[in-house]
Coordinates of C-alpha atoms and ligand atoms in Angstrom, one line a residue:
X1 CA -7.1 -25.0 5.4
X2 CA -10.8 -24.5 6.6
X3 CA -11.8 -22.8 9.8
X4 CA -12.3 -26.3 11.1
X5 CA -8.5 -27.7 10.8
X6 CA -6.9 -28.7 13.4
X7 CA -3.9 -26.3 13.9
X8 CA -0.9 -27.3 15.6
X9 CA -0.2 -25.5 19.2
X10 CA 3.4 -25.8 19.1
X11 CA 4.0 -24.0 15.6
X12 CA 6.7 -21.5 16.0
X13 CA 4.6 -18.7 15.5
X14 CA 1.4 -17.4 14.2
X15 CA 2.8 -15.9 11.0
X16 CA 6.2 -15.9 9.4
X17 CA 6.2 -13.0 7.1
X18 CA 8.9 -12.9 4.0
X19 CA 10.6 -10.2 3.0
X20 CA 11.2 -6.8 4.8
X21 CA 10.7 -4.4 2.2
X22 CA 8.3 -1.4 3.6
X23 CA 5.7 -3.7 3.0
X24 CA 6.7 -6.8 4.5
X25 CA 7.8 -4.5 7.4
X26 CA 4.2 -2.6 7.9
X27 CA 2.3 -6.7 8.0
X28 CA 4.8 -7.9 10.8
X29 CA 4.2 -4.5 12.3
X30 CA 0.7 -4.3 12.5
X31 CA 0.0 -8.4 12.8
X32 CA 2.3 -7.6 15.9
X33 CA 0.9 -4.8 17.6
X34 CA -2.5 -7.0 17.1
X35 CA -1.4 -9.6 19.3
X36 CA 0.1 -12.5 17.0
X37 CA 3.3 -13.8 17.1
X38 CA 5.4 -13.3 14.5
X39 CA 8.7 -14.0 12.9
X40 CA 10.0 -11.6 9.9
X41 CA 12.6 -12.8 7.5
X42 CA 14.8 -11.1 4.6
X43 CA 17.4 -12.5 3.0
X44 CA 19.0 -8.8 2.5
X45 CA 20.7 -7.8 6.1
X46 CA 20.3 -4.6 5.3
X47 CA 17.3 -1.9 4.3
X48 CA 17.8 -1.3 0.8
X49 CA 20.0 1.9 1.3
X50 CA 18.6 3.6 -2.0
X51 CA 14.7 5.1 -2.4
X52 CA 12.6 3.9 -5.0
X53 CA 8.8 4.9 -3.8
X54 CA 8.9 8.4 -3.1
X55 CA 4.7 9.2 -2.9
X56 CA 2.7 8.2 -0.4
X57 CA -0.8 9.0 -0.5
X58 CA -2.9 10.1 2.7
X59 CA -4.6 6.6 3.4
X60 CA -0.8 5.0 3.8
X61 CA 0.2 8.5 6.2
X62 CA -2.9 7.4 8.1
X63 CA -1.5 4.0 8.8
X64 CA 1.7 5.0 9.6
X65 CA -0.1 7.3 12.3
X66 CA -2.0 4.3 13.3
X67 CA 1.5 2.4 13.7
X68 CA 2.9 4.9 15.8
X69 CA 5.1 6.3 13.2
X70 CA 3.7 9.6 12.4
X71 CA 6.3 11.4 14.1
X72 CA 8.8 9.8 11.3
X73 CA 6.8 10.1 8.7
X74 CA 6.3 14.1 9.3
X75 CA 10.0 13.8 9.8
X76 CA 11.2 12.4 6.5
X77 CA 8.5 13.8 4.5
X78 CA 7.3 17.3 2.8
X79 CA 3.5 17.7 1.4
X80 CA 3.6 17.7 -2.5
X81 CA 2.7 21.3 -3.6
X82 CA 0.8 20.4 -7.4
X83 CA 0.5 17.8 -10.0
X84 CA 0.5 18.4 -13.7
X85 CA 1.0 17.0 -17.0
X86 CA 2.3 19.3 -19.5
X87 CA 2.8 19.6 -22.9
X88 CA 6.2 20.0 -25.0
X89 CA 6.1 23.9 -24.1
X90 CA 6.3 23.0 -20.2
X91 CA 1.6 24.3 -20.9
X92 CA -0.1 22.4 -18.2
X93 CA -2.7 20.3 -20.0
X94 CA -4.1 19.1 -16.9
X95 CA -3.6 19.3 -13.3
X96 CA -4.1 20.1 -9.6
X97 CA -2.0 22.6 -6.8
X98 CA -2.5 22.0 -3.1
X99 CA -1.7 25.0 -1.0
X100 CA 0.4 24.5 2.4
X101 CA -2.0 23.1 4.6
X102 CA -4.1 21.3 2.4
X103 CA -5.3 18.1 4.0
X104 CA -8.0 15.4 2.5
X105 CA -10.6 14.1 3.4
X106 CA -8.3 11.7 6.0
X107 CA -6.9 15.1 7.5
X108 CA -3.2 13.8 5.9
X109 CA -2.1 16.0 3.2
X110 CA -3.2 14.5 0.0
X111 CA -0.1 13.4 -1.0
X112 CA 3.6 13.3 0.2
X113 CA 7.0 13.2 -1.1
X114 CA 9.1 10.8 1.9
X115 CA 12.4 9.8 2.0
X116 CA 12.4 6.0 2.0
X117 CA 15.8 4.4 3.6
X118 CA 15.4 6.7 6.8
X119 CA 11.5 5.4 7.2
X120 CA 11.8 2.2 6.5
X121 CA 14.8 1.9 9.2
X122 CA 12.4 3.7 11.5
X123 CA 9.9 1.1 10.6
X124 CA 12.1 -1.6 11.3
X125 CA 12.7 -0.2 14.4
X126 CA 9.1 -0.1 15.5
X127 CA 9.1 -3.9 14.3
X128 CA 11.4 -5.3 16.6
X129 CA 10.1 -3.0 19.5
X130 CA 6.8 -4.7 18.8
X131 CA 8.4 -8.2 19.5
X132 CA 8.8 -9.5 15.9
X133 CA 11.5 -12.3 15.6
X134 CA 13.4 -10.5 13.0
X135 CA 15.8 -12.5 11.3
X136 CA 17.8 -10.8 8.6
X137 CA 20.1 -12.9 5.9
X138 CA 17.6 -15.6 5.8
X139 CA 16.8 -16.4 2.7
X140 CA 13.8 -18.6 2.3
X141 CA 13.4 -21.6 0.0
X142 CA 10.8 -24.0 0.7
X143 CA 6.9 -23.9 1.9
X144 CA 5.5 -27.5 2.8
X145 CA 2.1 -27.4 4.2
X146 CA 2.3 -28.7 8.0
X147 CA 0.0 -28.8 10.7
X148 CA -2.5 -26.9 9.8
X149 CA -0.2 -24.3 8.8
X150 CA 3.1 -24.3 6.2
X151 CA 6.5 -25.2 7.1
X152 CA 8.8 -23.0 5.6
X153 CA 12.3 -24.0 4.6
X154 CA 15.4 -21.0 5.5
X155 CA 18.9 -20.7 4.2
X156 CA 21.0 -18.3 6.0
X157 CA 24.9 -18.0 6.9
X158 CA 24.4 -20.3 9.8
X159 CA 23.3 -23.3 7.4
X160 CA 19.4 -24.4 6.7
X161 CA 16.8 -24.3 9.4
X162 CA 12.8 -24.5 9.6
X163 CA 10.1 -22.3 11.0
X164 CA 6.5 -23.2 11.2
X165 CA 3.9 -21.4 11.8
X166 CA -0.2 -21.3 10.9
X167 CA 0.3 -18.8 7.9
X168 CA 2.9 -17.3 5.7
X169 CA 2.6 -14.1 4.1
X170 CA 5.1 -13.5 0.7
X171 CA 6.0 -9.6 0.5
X172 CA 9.0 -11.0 -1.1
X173 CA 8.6 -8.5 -4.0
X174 CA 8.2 -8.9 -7.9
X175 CA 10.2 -11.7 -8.4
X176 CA 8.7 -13.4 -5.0
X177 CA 9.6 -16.7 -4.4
X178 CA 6.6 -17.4 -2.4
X179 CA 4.8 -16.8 -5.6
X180 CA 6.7 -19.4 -7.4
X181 CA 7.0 -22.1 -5.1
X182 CA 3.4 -21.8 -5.1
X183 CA 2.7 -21.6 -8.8
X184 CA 0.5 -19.0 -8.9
X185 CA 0.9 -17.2 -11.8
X186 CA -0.1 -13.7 -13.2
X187 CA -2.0 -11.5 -15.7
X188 CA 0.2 -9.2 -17.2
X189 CA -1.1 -6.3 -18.4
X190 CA 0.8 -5.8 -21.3
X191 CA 3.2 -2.8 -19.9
X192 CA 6.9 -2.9 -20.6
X193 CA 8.9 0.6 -20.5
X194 CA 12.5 1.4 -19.7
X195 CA 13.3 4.2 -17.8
X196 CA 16.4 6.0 -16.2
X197 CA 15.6 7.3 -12.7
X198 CA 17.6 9.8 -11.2
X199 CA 18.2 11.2 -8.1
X200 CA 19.4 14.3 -7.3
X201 CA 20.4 17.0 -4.2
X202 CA 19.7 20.3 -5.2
X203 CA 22.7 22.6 -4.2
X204 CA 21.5 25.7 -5.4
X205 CA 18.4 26.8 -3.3
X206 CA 17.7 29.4 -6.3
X207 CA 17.5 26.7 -8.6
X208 CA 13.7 27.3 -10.2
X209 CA 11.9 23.7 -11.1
X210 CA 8.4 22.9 -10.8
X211 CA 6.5 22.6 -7.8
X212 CA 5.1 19.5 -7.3
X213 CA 5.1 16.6 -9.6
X214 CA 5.4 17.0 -13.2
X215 CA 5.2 15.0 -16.2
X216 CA 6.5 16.6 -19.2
X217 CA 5.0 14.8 -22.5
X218 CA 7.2 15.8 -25.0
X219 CA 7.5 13.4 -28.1
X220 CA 11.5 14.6 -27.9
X221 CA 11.9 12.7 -24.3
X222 CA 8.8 12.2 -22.2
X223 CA 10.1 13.1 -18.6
X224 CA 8.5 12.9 -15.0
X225 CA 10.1 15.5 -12.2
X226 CA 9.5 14.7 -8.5
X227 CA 10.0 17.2 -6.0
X228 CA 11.3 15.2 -2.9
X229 CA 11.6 16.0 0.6
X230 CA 14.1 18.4 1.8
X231 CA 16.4 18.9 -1.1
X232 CA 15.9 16.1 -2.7
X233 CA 14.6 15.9 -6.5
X234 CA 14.2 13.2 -9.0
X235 CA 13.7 12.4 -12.6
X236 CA 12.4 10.1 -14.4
X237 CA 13.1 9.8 -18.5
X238 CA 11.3 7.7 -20.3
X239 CA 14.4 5.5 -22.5
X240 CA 14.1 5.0 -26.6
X241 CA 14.0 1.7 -28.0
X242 CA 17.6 2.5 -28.9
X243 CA 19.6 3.4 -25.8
X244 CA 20.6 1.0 -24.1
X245 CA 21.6 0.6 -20.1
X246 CA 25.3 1.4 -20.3
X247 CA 24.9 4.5 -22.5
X248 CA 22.1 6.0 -20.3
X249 CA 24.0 5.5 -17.2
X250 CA 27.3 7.0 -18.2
X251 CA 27.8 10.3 -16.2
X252 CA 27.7 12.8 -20.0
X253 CA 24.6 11.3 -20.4
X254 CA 22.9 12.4 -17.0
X255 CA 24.5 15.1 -17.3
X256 CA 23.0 15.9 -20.6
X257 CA 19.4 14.7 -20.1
X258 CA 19.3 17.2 -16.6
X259 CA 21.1 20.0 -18.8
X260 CA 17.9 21.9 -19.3
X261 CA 16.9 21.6 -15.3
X262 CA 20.2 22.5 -14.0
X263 CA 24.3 22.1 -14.0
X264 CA 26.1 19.5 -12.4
X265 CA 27.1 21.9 -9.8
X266 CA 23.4 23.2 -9.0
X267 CA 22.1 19.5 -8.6
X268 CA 23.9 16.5 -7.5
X269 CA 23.4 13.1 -9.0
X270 CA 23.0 10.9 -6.3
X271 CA 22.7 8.0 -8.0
X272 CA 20.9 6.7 -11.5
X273 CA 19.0 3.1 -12.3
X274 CA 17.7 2.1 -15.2
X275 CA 14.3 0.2 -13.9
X276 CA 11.6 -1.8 -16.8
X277 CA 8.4 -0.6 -15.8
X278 CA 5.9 -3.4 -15.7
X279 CA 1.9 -4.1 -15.1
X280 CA 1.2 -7.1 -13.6
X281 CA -1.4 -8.5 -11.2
X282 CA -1.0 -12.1 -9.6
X283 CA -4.0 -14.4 -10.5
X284 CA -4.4 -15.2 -6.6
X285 CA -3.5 -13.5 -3.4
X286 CA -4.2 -16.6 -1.2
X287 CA -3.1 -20.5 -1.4
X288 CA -4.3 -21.9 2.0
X289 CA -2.3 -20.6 4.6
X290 CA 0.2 -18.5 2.2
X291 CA -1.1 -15.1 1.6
X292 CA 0.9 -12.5 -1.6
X293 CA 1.3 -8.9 -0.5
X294 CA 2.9 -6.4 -2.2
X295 CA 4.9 -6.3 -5.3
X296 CA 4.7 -10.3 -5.2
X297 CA 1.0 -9.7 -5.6
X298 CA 1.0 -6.6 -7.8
X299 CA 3.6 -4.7 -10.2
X300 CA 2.5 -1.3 -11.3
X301 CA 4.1 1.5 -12.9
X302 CA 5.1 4.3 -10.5
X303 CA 2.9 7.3 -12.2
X304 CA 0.4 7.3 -9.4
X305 CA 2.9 6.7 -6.5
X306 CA 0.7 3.5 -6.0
X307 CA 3.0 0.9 -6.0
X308 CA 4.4 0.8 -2.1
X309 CA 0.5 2.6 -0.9
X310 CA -1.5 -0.4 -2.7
X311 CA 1.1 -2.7 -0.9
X312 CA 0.2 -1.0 2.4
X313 CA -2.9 -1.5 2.2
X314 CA -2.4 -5.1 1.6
X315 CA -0.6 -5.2 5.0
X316 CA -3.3 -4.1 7.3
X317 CA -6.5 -6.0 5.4
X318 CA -4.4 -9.1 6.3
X319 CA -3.0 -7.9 9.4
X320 CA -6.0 -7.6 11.1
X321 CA -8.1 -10.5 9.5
X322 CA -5.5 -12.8 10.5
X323 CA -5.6 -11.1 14.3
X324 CA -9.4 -11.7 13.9
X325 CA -9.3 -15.1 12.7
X326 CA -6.7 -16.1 15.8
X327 CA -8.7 -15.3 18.4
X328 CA -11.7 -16.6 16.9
X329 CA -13.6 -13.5 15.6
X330 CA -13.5 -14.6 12.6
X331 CA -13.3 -17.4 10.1
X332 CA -11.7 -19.0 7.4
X333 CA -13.7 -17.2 5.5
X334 CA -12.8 -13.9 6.4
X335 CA -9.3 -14.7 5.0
X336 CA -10.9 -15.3 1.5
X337 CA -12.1 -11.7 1.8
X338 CA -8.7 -10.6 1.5
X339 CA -8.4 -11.5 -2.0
X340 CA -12.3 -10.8 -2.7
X341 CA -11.2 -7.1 -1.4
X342 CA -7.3 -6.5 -2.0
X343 CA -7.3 -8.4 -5.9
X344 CA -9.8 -6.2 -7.6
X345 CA -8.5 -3.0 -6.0
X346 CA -4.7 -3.9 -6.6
X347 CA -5.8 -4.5 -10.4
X348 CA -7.9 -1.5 -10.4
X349 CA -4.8 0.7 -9.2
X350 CA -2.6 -1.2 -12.1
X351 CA -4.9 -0.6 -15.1
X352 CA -5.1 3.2 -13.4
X353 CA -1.4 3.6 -13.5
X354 CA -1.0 2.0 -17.6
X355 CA -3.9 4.8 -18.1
X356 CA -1.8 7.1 -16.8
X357 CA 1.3 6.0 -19.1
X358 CA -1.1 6.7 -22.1
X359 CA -2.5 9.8 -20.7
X360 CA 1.2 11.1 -21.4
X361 CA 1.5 9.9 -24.4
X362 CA -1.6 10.9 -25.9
X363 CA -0.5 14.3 -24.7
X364 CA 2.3 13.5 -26.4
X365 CA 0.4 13.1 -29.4
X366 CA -2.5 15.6 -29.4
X367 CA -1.9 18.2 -26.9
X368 CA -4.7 19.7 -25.2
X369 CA -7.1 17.1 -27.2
X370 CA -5.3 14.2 -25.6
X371 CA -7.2 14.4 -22.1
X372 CA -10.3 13.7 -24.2
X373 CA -8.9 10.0 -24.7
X374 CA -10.3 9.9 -21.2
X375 CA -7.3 8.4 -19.6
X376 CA -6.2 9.1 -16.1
X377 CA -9.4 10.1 -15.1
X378 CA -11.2 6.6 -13.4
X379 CA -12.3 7.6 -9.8
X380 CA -9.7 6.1 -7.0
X381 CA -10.9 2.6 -6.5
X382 CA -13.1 1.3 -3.3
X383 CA -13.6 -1.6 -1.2
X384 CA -16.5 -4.0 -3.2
X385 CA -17.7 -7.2 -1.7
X386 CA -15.9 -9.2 1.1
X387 CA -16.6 -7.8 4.7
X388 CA -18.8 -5.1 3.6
X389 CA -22.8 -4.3 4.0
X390 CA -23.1 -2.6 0.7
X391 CA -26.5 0.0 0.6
X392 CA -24.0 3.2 1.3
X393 CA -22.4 4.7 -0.5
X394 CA -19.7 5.7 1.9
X395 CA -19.0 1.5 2.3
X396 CA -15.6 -0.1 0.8
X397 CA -14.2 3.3 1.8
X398 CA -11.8 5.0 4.3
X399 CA -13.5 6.7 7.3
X400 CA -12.8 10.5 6.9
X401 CA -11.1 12.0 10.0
X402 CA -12.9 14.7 12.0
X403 CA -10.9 17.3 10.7
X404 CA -12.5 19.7 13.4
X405 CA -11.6 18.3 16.7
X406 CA -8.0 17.7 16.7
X407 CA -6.1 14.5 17.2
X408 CA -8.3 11.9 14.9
X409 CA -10.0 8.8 16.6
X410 CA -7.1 6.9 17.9
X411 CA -10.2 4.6 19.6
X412 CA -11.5 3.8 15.8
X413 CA -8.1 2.4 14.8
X414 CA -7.6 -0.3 16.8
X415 CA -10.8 -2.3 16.3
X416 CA -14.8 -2.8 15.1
X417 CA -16.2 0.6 16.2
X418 CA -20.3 1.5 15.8
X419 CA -20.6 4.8 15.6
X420 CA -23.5 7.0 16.9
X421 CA -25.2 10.2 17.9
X422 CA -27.2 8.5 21.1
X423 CA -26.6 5.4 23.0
X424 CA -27.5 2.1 20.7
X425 CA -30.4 0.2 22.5
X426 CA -30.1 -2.9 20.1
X427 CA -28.5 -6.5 21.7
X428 CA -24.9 -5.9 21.0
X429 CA -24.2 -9.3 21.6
X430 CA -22.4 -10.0 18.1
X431 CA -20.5 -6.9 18.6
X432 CA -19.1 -8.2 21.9
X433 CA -18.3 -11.4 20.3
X434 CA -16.3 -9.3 17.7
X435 CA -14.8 -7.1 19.9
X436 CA -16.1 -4.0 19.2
X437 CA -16.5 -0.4 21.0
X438 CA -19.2 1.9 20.5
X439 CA -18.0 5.7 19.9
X440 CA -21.4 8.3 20.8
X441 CA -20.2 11.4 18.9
X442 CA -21.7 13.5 16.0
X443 CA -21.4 11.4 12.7
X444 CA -18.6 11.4 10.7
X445 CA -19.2 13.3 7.6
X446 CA -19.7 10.5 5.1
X447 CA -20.8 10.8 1.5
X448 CA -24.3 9.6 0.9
X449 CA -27.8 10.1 3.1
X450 CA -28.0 10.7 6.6
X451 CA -30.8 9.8 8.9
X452 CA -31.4 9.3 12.6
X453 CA -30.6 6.8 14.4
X454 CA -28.2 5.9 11.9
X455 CA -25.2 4.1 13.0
X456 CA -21.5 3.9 11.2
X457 CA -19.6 0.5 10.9
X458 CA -16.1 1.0 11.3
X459 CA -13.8 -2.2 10.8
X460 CA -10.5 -2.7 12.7
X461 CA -8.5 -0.6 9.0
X462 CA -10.8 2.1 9.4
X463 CA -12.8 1.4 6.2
X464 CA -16.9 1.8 6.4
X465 CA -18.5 -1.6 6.1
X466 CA -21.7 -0.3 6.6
X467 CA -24.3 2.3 7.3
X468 CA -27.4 1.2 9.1
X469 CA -30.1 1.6 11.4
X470 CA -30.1 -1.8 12.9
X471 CA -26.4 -2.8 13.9
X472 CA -27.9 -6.0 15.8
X473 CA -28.9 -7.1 12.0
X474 CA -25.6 -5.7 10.5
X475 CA -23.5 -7.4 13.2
X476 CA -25.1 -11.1 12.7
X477 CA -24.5 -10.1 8.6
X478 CA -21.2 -9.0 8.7
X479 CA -20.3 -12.2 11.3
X480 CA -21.9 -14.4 8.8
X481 CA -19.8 -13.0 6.1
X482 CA -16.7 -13.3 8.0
X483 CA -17.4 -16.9 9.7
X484 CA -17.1 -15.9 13.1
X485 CA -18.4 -17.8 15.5
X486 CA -21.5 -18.9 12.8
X487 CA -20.2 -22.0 13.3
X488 CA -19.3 -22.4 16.7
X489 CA -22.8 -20.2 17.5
X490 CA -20.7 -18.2 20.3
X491 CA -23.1 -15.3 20.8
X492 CA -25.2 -15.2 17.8
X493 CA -28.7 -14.8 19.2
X494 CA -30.3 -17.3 17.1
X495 CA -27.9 -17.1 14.3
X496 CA -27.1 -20.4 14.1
Ligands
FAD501 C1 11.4 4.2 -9.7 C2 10.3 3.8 -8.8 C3 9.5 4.7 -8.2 C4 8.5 4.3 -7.4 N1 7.7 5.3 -6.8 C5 6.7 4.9 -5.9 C6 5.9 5.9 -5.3 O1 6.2 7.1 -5.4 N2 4.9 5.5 -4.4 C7 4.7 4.2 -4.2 O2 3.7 3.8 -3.5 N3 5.4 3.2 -4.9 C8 6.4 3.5 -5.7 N4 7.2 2.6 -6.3 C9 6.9 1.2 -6.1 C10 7.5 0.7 -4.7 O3 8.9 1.0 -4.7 C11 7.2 -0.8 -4.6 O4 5.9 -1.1 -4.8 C12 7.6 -1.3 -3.2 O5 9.0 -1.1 -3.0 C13 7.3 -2.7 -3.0 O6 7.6 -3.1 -1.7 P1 7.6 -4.6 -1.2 O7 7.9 -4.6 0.2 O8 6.4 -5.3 -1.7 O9 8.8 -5.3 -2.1 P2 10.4 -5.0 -2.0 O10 10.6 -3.6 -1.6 O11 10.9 -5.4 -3.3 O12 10.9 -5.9 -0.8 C14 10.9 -7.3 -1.0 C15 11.9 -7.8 0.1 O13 11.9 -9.3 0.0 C16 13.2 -9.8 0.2 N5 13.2 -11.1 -0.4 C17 13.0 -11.4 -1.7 N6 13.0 -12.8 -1.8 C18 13.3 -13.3 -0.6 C19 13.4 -14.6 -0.1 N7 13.3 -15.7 -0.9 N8 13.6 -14.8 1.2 C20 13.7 -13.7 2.1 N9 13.6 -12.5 1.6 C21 13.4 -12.2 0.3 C22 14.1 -8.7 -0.5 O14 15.4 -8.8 0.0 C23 13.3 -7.4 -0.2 O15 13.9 -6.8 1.0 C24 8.2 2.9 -7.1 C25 9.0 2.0 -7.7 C26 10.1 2.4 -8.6 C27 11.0 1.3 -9.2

């Protein structure tokens, strides 16, 4: 489909968004409270009652504050206190403690442990008071390109019905049948462990276990410990090539792999899943109108807690694109950037996870000496190409929060926001094509040089796209880069 398509004005919607897993949820959510109409379908009726992501980094708290659903969040959720790898002695090798109160550079704690069910029902909740169409036990089946849009094919208790609509977005997870029906295929990155999680309540508050996250590389049973939100606490162990499923899950065998952490009446099994651990990235995000997000795009295993936070952030890059794109402040083309963007970062967050998995087991191996393999230790990805001015280096990256003045910029969420120490004097007739508001305030503190005059790009997700001195010039770069209006010349002073 190309910017110049004809699309069809009676499609049922703008998007239909499959699956309603925390990320499918957080795209219908966020497309919604953009404007766009949209209708969310799962084939499950239920939210998946058990947690699986139990990290969430502070970009992803950020977005839940954007959503509305910070209040929740803080709710079901407890600031990690330290993460470590140690050795078979329980010797940290390598690691980092946050004191209550530590925040990043977003002014979210770095990292928190959440409980998932009660979120994601909250979540839900904030998707349907958006105006979503949610319809749940729909299972979808078929995607036919129609009108300028897809036609998508639904199976549910009340027999087989269509929707249409100009896009479709697959969060239908890791065996997505968006993905399939599509054919795109993957790159796998070679990563295939079995592991038992379990999930505990601890019962005895005197209990002593790590604070924190801790992965314990011992050649005996490598082992990762979670410490959850209220009383909850997990572990993870890493299965032999011997054990299988049954054996594992039988209740003397919990009971006997969380025998050195505690009794059965100190901590509580709450439940137990053996779950394969794979790497895989898919080889596109986009088909025409159908977009991957999520675990259909991008597997990972969990050692970062990156999984459900790289999904996220796949959720508001197309959320607001796709807002952009419907009321014509952007292009095709800007929907391209979402895989130019969301692909390299996803794959970057894979490969940093496997590294992860052979940090521990060069621990494993070498002890202390095992950090030198390098492992573990690539910088957290950023932003590169797409709707970006690169020259700073605080582009492709989050905008920190101004941790000294209180509530953060509500006004920088919502759309394109210049920021600046005086009033800009340059035509700002791109921006008002685009939408934007200008913020007059003392800079952000960014990494990288500071000058006068200079003025921050903020896009609608809050990330940098550029640093400049002339944001007439930027404006007509960036609109070029996203299509918007180029082609229609709506604005562009002589871009044309
Ligand atoms: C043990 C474990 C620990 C983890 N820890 C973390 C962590 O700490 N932090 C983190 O960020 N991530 C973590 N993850 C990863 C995280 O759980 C996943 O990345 C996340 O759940 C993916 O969400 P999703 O919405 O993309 O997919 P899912 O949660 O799989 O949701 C997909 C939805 O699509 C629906 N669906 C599927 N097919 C169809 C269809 N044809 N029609 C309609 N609906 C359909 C399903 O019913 C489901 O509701 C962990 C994973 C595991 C297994």
């Amino acid at each position: 489909m190309s910017s110049d398509t004809e699309v069809d004005r009676d499609l049922d919607a703008d998007v239909i968004v499959v699956g309603m897993g925390p990320v499918g949820a957080m795209t219908a959510l966020r497309a919604a409270q953009r404007g766009l109409r949209v209708i969310a379908i799962d084939r499950s009726s239920q939210v998946y009652p058990l947690p699986r992501a139990i990290g969430m980094d502070q970009e992803i708290q950020q977005l839940f504050e954007a959503a509305g659903l910070l209040g929740s969040l803080r709710a079901n959720s407890t600031p990690m206190r330290a993460a470590e790898f140690v050795d078979h002695d329980g010797r940290r090798v390598v690691g980092v403690d946050l004191p209550p109160g530590t925040v990043g550079a977003l002014g979210h704690p770095f990292m928190v442990a959440f409980e998932q069910p009660p979120l994601e029902r909250d979540l839900r909740a904030a998707v349907r008071a958006a105006g979503v169409e949610v319809r749940l036990g729909y299972e979808l089946v078929s995607i036919e390109d129609h009108g300028g849009g897809v036609r998508a094919g639904v199976v549910s208790a009340e027999g087989t019905m269509e929707h249409t609509a100009r896009w479709l977005i697959g969060a239908d997870g890791a065996k997505s049948t968006v993905r399939q029906i599509r054919g795109i295929g993957r790159t796998d990155l070679g990563f295939d462990q079995r592991w038992l999680v379990v999930d505990t309540t601890l019962c005895d508050p005197d209990l002593e276990l790590p604070a924190g996250t801790r992965q314990i590389c011992s050649a005996s049973r490598v082992t990762t410990f979670v410490e959850g939100h209220g009383n909850r606490r997990r572990w993870e162990f890493r299965l032999h090539p011997d054990e299988t499923r049954e054996e594992v899950l039988a209740d003397p065998a919990i009971e006997a792999l969380l025998a050195p952490f505690g009794t059965p009446a100190q901590l509580r099994v709450d439940r137990a899943a053996v779950y394969r651990f794979h790497a895989t990235v898919a080889n596109s995000f986009r088909d025409g109108p159908v977009f991957l997000a999520g675990d259909a795009a991008h597997q990972m295993p969990p050692f970062n807690a990156q999984g459900m936070c790289s999904g996220m952030r796949d959720a508001e890059n197309l959320a607001w694109k796709l807002a952009a794109v419907a009321r014509s402040a952007g292009g095709d083309r800007l929907l391209d950037t979402y895989e130019q963007e969301r692909r390299p970062h996803a794959a970057a967050q894979v490969a940093h996870a496997v590294d992860a998995g052979r940090l521990i087991d060069a621990i494993v191996e070498e002890g202390d000496a095992g950090v030198a393999s390098g492992y573990g230790q690539q910088p957290f990805p950023r932003l590169d190409g797409g709707a970006l001015l690169p020259g700073h280096s605080a582009v492709g990256l989050p905008l920190p929060a101004a941790l000294d003045d209180g509530p953060r910029d509500r006004c920088v969420v919502g759309g394109w926001t210049l920021i600046a120490d005086r009033p800009i004097e340059s035509p700002m007739a791109v921006w008002d094509h685009l939408g934007a508001s200008v913020l007059v305030r003392e800079l952000p503190q960014l990494p990288g040089p500071r000058s006068a005059g200079q003025v921050v790009i903020v896009r609608p997700d809050r990330y940098v796209a550029a640093v400049t001195d002339d944001p007439a010039d930027a404006g007509e770069r960036l609109a070029t880069l996203m299509g918007a209006g180029v082609d229609r010349g709506a604005g562009l002073g002589g871009h044309r």
